[in-house]
Amino acid sequence: MKIGVFICHCGENIGRTVDCPRVAKACEWLPGVEVSIDYKYMCSDPGQNMIKKEIIDKKLDAIVVGSCSPHMHEKTFRKAAVAAGINPFLVEITNLREHCSWVHDDIEAATEKAIEMVRMSVEKVKRDQPLTTIEVPVTKRTLVIGGGIAGIQAALDVANAGYEVVLVEKEPSIGGHMSQLSETFPTLDCSQCILTPRMVEVYQHPKIKLMTFSEVEKVDGFIGNFTVTIRNKARHIDEDKCTGCGLCITKCPIRKKAYNSFEENLAHRPAVYVPFPQAVPNIPVIDETVCTHYKNGKCGICVTVCGREAINFDQQDKLVTEEVGAIIMATGYKLYNIDKKPDDSIYKGYGEYGYGKYKDVVDGLQFERIASASGPTEGEFKRPSDGKEPKKIVFIQCVGSRDESKGFSYCSKICCMYTAKHAMLYKHKVHDGEAYVFYMDIRSGGKMYDEFVRRAIEEDGVKYIRGRVSKITEEDGKYIVKGEDTLAGMPITIEADMVVLATAMIAQPDASTLAQTVGIPYDKHGFFNEAHPKLRPIESTTGGVFLAGACQSPKDIPESVAMASAAAAKAMVLFGSDKLEREPVVAKVSADLCAGCFLCKKVCPYGAVEVREVKTRDGVVIKEIAYVNEGLCQGCGTCTASCPSKSVELAGFNNEEIFAQIAAL
Amino acid sequence: MDDLRKYAAELLEKGEVAAVIGYQQVSEKRTKPIIAKTAEDCAKLVFNEYCLNNLAVYLTKARVKELRRVNGAVLKLAITAKPCDVHGIVALIQESQLKREDVTIISFNCAGVVKDFGMDFNGETLATKCVPCDTHKPLYSDMVFGEEKETPKVSDEVLAKIESIEKMSAAERFEYFKAEFDKCIKCYACRAACPLCYCQRCITDKTIPRWVESSAHSRGNFSWNVVRAFHLSGRCIGCGECERACPMDIPLSLLNRKMVIEAKEAYSYISGRSLETPTLVGSFDVKDSDELFM
Amino acid sequence: MSEEKWEPKIVAFVCNWCTYTGADLAGTSRLKYPTNVKLIRVMCSGGIDPVFILKAFERGADGILVSGCHPNDCHYNAGNFHARRRWEFFDELLKFLGIEEGRLQFSWVSASEGKKFVDVVTKVTNDVKAMGQFKAYKDLNDEFTAKFPEPVLNEKEIIMSEEDAK
């Protein structure tokens, strides 16, 4: 076997601390090495041409390139090798830059290390097997999980490009948190007015299959070929028959037993309900937990009034299977519910400021409902306890955000802006009212954002106090807010009629479960992880799964929408070709040697290991052995390390190759 | 004893099983395994405190599996198994080597067996594996014979030895085991006797690449014994057959027992006790200890 | 080799997606660490066989690091969870057999933890330096060399000729 070694100086980057000519010289003497040369820029055209020429002239079988990280230029050098007629998997990259020259100062030691590193690669490349890339077909359909603004945008973009979309939303209606907002910053245009046309467009789009009140239960497969099982929860209303007339809702006698979660529990809803009047689809849901029928089999008024016989108390959950090629995660966020402390939760619970104890201490979304023209107070500012108009409101920012001891280390990003908006909306309606904002810093980066905050302060007279609130107590219907004005350097006490807490934006509580179902990593807060914080912010590390909106980290509407469109574009990139090429780094079982203990099957994260029967000629099963479905295998090699008899090998990283590297230490 | 013989003969007669794997008496204080295929063979079957072998090892042997094919049909195998041997059968079922419906388990209430053939059964000669044993009745069986008897109480020498080794310094421990492993002649009797060493080709026989150096020298011996103990970690049922088979008297039980303790302490898992729980090796809990990792 | 000139030989088995990339980040950030450590890249920490450790000790490694993605962060979802159980057993076994603590160390280093990679590698190097040459295994190796002269070449030749035979 003839091996070529090519040592790159990377300008000065490697050359400064690694004596490249010496490395090349030393490697000439390694067994099997036919040629060993160094060059200023191996990745440049002349550099690549040199590699190609050497391969052809010296009839090389394999090459080792000592350069930057394989994550950087492995593809480049593989391409060059292919052009010169050798298999791309007979190319080994020695990471002389990131793992040697950049991290060491001592030229002597770094050069020695470089030689040893190249030697290890030479030993590996000797044992590398030529491999061929695997082609897999692509199903040109997309699953979008979450029907908030991000999910809606992503679904519309993909569908408008002509590809089918399955949009799954766990609530009875799409719209998400944006449908709850009164006005949006920094333009103060009405949230529902801009959102509802999009919702209707989704509903009417011929390419979009909308599945509300549904949850993703299982995801099998891999990029381009996912099989998704979706649980369509029973509404107890026949979706095909219901016309959305709403008669059942108006006639339902159970009016006060359930809180309206759309109104953030500031109002009640009947047992049969749609979350809000503009819901899409406009089909009600019967709440089994409060409906009289499920208690004693009586009532049934809805059945009587429904002219379409759409009520079906016996309706069961349905499991639907969908084949898709890409998945867009758009599950959004939740507000940090600071009064509760569930035992098994990662959230510690804030336990301050009387939230949950004092009725007039509300969170941001509750205030949105109070401010909303369609909300429980029809847009009049009335405080929840007695319905009186509050004359003095205190807004507290960073409740749970930027506070590791009581909440989360991160900044929730949108609170500075929405607090300014809240104060502004209040001042616009209650002219003699006073608004105070306690803040840590004002973070208002964004187009027209800082101007918006300035407007709240300068034009609308909102009083900003830099400092934290230590305690809130109640006295005769007033809330005594004690805090500190750190700029003035003195304590401050405000007697407020109402307090609004800008609580942290957190991941959906079941985000981690969903991440495990879909097979993507998430951070300690439950936000989904992007593949690269800078260069691949839209992709998850799992191929074919993309991220949109606040499920990745706190975001405002334009950012969520932008990310959703980007995710849609990523899905469409995938659909640009009929077949996907993937690296042939997959496991293979040796049928002769497999003892069929199926430990590999137990440890495989992708369910790629199947059971195959070995039969005699007369059809009697002699033994069962493992077989790796190379379409499903992602090449982690956990099976290879688990196999007690070493009957399964990972192509490209087989044990012989690794042993050779160890032997060359 | 007659019950057992009658039952076994009936199983064969009814055509339910192809053979009964059992023990036969060879002298007053010694038994050996027998694969009974006729009523005559069944008349030889015994069960007593000299039934040392763990017969579960035969269930995965190709020649024994071959016996199941009788006139084109595939019959079950019956096996006489001490309650501890049943653990081995359970482990084999969990590791897909066997199906529960393929084996008829004939078990016994057991009060322990002797250390070695030729000894009288009394407190002092109780086999080391029986000392910590807590299953005197089988956990899974199709038929149980024998009276419940009191197990003699004996001090746990293996545990004491483990504790004394743990008190040594690392260098002392290394020297101790090196000296023990140096005795190894790589005969692989430990592997042959182990019911859970059923691989068709052992890792040590794999030559490309060579996983374990196979000649008998300190380094290869050390590797082999580490690999053997590791492959049984979380799986070993503690039958002690490896140690009994070892011609060089290497204290293999020390290692196995140590890992059994580790599995129990770290993961509350004892191998071969339940067909319902997933095997320790091959499953994980996100809440597993993370202490080892920086 | 005299005691003062002795430099420990350390090998790190790292996963491609987290620790290897974390080491790349250490490079791009120009952080510095000792030259003793050499990396062997595998796809996932779940794919690192304990026998690799023995082989590395047999090849004269004085210290070994095994590193992968943090739990819940595995590129392959669960490979590192299986690895965690495997290493828990293996580490306990080696300790019992008298392999000094610190010869074999474990870490989770993510792709964004270049600094942590440097800290971990530096710690392992310093620990191993403090412990000195891996006497116990060196004796085994020396004994082997005495019994089978030129063992490395021999074995390589065996592998090569077997390869040729294929």
mmCIF file of N, CA, C and O in Angstrom, chain A residues 606-643:
data_model
loop_
_atom_site.group_PDB
_atom_site.id
_atom_site.type_symbol
_atom_site.label_atom_id
_atom_site.label_comp_id
_atom_site.label_asym_id
_atom_site.label_seq_id
_atom_site.Cartn_x
_atom_site.Cartn_y
_atom_site.Cartn_z
ATOM 1 N N TYR A 606 -31.520 4.218 17.746
ATOM 2 C CA TYR A 606 -32.356 4.474 16.583
ATOM 3 C C TYR A 606 -33.235 3.294 16.194
ATOM 4 O O TYR A 606 -33.877 3.334 15.151
ATOM 5 N N GLY A 607 -33.227 2.242 16.993
ATOM 6 C CA GLY A 607 -34.010 1.062 16.640
ATOM 7 C C GLY A 607 -33.581 0.505 15.296
ATOM 8 O O GLY A 607 -34.388 -0.028 14.546
ATOM 9 N N ALA A 608 -32.292 0.650 14.987
ATOM 10 C CA ALA A 608 -31.815 0.227 13.666
ATOM 11 C C ALA A 608 -31.485 -1.255 13.620
ATOM 12 O O ALA A 608 -31.271 -1.801 12.550
ATOM 13 N N VAL A 609 -31.443 -1.888 14.794
ATOM 14 C CA VAL A 609 -31.071 -3.305 14.804
ATOM 15 C C VAL A 609 -32.338 -4.158 14.725
ATOM 16 O O VAL A 609 -33.271 -3.981 15.503
ATOM 17 N N GLU A 610 -32.348 -5.030 13.744
ATOM 18 C CA GLU A 610 -33.511 -5.903 13.550
ATOM 19 C C GLU A 610 -33.121 -7.348 13.836
ATOM 20 O O GLU A 610 -31.951 -7.695 13.820
ATOM 21 N N VAL A 611 -34.150 -8.164 14.055
ATOM 22 C CA VAL A 611 -33.913 -9.585 14.303
ATOM 23 C C VAL A 611 -34.083 -10.335 12.988
ATOM 24 O O VAL A 611 -35.088 -10.165 12.303
ATOM 25 N N ARG A 612 -33.082 -11.108 12.636
ATOM 26 C CA ARG A 612 -33.189 -11.921 11.418
ATOM 27 C C ARG A 612 -33.070 -13.388 11.797
ATOM 28 O O ARG A 612 -32.232 -13.747 12.615
ATOM 29 N N GLU A 613 -33.871 -14.205 11.162
ATOM 30 C CA GLU A 613 -33.805 -15.639 11.444
ATOM 31 C C GLU A 613 -32.854 -16.311 10.475
ATOM 32 O O GLU A 613 -32.849 -16.017 9.288
ATOM 33 N N VAL A 614 -32.053 -17.209 11.008
ATOM 34 C CA VAL A 614 -31.207 -18.025 10.149
ATOM 35 C C VAL A 614 -31.875 -19.389 10.083
ATOM 36 O O VAL A 614 -32.135 -20.017 11.109
ATOM 37 N N LYS A 615 -32.177 -19.840 8.856
ATOM 38 C CA LYS A 615 -32.922 -21.089 8.712
ATOM 39 C C LYS A 615 -32.098 -22.137 7.972
ATOM 40 O O LYS A 615 -31.219 -21.800 7.190
ATOM 41 N N THR A 616 -32.458 -23.359 8.230
ATOM 42 C CA THR A 616 -31.847 -24.433 7.451
ATOM 43 C C THR A 616 -32.584 -24.523 6.119
ATOM 44 O O THR A 616 -33.567 -23.821 5.899
ATOM 45 N N ARG A 617 -32.134 -25.414 5.248
ATOM 46 C CA ARG A 617 -32.780 -25.507 3.952
ATOM 47 C C ARG A 617 -34.236 -25.928 4.064
ATOM 48 O O ARG A 617 -35.076 -25.522 3.278
ATOM 49 N N ASP A 618 -34.523 -26.755 5.085
ATOM 50 C CA ASP A 618 -35.914 -27.184 5.230
ATOM 51 C C ASP A 618 -36.726 -26.199 6.073
ATOM 52 O O ASP A 618 -37.823 -26.512 6.540
ATOM 53 N N GLY A 619 -36.187 -25.015 6.267
ATOM 54 C CA GLY A 619 -36.997 -23.964 6.863
ATOM 55 C C GLY A 619 -37.029 -23.928 8.375
ATOM 56 O O GLY A 619 -37.803 -23.178 8.968
ATOM 57 N N VAL A 620 -36.188 -24.745 9.024
ATOM 58 C CA VAL A 620 -36.180 -24.712 10.482
ATOM 59 C C VAL A 620 -35.261 -23.581 10.951
ATOM 60 O O VAL A 620 -34.147 -23.415 10.450
ATOM 61 N N VAL A 621 -35.761 -22.799 11.892
ATOM 62 C CA VAL A 621 -34.970 -21.681 12.406
ATOM 63 C C VAL A 621 -33.855 -22.225 13.293
ATOM 64 O O VAL A 621 -34.116 -22.900 14.288
ATOM 65 N N ILE A 622 -32.615 -21.965 12.906
ATOM 66 C CA ILE A 622 -31.499 -22.415 13.743
ATOM 67 C C ILE A 622 -31.201 -21.383 14.804
ATOM 68 O O ILE A 622 -31.029 -21.683 15.969
ATOM 69 N N LYS A 623 -31.089 -20.139 14.360
ATOM 70 C CA LYS A 623 -30.820 -19.100 15.349
ATOM 71 C C LYS A 623 -31.344 -17.767 14.849
ATOM 72 O O LYS A 623 -31.654 -17.602 13.668
ATOM 73 N N GLU A 624 -31.432 -16.855 15.797
ATOM 74 C CA GLU A 624 -31.818 -15.498 15.449
ATOM 75 C C GLU A 624 -30.592 -14.625 15.623
ATOM 76 O O GLU A 624 -29.887 -14.740 16.614
ATOM 77 N N ILE A 625 -30.359 -13.775 14.630
ATOM 78 C CA ILE A 625 -29.186 -12.908 14.733
ATOM 79 C C ILE A 625 -29.587 -11.459 14.498
ATOM 80 O O ILE A 625 -30.678 -11.165 14.013
ATOM 81 N N ALA A 626 -28.667 -10.578 14.849
ATOM 82 C CA ALA A 626 -28.931 -9.144 14.688
ATOM 83 C C ALA A 626 -28.593 -8.724 13.263
ATOM 84 O O ALA A 626 -27.705 -9.290 12.626
ATOM 85 N N TYR A 627 -29.318 -7.729 12.789
ATOM 86 C CA TYR A 627 -29.065 -7.180 11.467
ATOM 87 C C TYR A 627 -29.265 -5.673 11.567
ATOM 88 O O TYR A 627 -30.249 -5.206 12.134
ATOM 89 N N VAL A 628 -28.312 -4.898 11.027
ATOM 90 C CA VAL A 628 -28.426 -3.441 11.119
ATOM 91 C C VAL A 628 -29.051 -2.889 9.840
ATOM 92 O O VAL A 628 -28.540 -3.107 8.744
ATOM 93 N N ASN A 629 -30.150 -2.188 10.009
ATOM 94 C CA ASN A 629 -30.793 -1.507 8.895
ATOM 95 C C ASN A 629 -29.983 -0.243 8.616
ATOM 96 O O ASN A 629 -30.001 0.702 9.399
ATOM 97 N N GLU A 630 -29.278 -0.234 7.498
ATOM 98 C CA GLU A 630 -28.343 0.881 7.293
ATOM 99 C C GLU A 630 -29.052 2.196 6.997
ATOM 100 O O GLU A 630 -28.456 3.263 7.112
ATOM 101 N N GLY A 631 -30.310 2.112 6.662
ATOM 102 C CA GLY A 631 -31.082 3.347 6.492
ATOM 103 C C GLY A 631 -31.320 4.029 7.826
ATOM 104 O O GLY A 631 -31.340 5.242 7.928
ATOM 105 N N LEU A 632 -31.505 3.223 8.869
ATOM 106 C CA LEU A 632 -31.803 3.798 10.178
ATOM 107 C C LEU A 632 -30.539 4.092 10.978
ATOM 108 O O LEU A 632 -30.519 4.973 11.830
ATOM 109 N N CYS A 633 -29.483 3.319 10.726
ATOM 110 C CA CYS A 633 -28.253 3.473 11.515
ATOM 111 C C CYS A 633 -27.650 4.852 11.293
ATOM 112 O O CYS A 633 -27.530 5.317 10.173
ATOM 113 N N GLN A 634 -27.295 5.504 12.388
ATOM 114 C CA GLN A 634 -26.684 6.825 12.294
ATOM 115 C C GLN A 634 -25.180 6.768 12.550
ATOM 116 O O GLN A 634 -24.509 7.787 12.530
ATOM 117 N N GLY A 635 -24.693 5.574 12.867
ATOM 118 C CA GLY A 635 -23.246 5.419 12.971
ATOM 119 C C GLY A 635 -22.615 5.843 14.273
ATOM 120 O O GLY A 635 -21.494 6.326 14.277
ATOM 121 N N CYS A 636 -23.299 5.664 15.396
ATOM 122 C CA CYS A 636 -22.685 6.054 16.669
ATOM 123 C C CYS A 636 -21.713 4.991 17.159
ATOM 124 O O CYS A 636 -20.750 5.294 17.858
ATOM 125 N N GLY A 637 -21.968 3.727 16.826
ATOM 126 C CA GLY A 637 -21.056 2.667 17.236
ATOM 127 C C GLY A 637 -21.277 2.154 18.639
ATOM 128 O O GLY A 637 -20.467 1.393 19.152
ATOM 129 N N THR A 638 -22.363 2.564 19.288
ATOM 130 C CA THR A 638 -22.628 2.059 20.636
ATOM 131 C C THR A 638 -22.784 0.536 20.619
ATOM 132 O O THR A 638 -22.390 -0.159 21.552
ATOM 133 N N CYS A 639 -23.320 0.022 19.523
ATOM 134 C CA CYS A 639 -23.472 -1.430 19.400
ATOM 135 C C CYS A 639 -22.120 -2.128 19.358
ATOM 136 O O CYS A 639 -21.939 -3.182 19.952
ATOM 137 N N THR A 640 -21.153 -1.501 18.677
ATOM 138 C CA THR A 640 -19.869 -2.174 18.512
ATOM 139 C C THR A 640 -19.163 -2.324 19.854
ATOM 140 O O THR A 640 -18.563 -3.352 20.129
ATOM 141 N N ALA A 641 -19.274 -1.276 20.678
ATOM 142 C CA ALA A 641 -18.615 -1.364 21.978
ATOM 143 C C ALA A 641 -19.369 -2.310 22.901
ATOM 144 O O ALA A 641 -18.799 -2.888 23.821
ATOM 145 N N SER A 642 -20.672 -2.475 22.672
ATOM 146 C CA SER A 642 -21.457 -3.334 23.547
ATOM 147 C C SER A 642 -21.303 -4.803 23.189
ATOM 148 O O SER A 642 -21.400 -5.662 24.057
ATOM 149 N N CYS A 643 -21.103 -5.101 21.929
ATOM 150 C CA CYS A 643 -21.097 -6.494 21.479
ATOM 151 C C CYS A 643 -19.995 -7.278 22.177
ATOM 152 O O CYS A 643 -18.813 -6.967 22.028
#
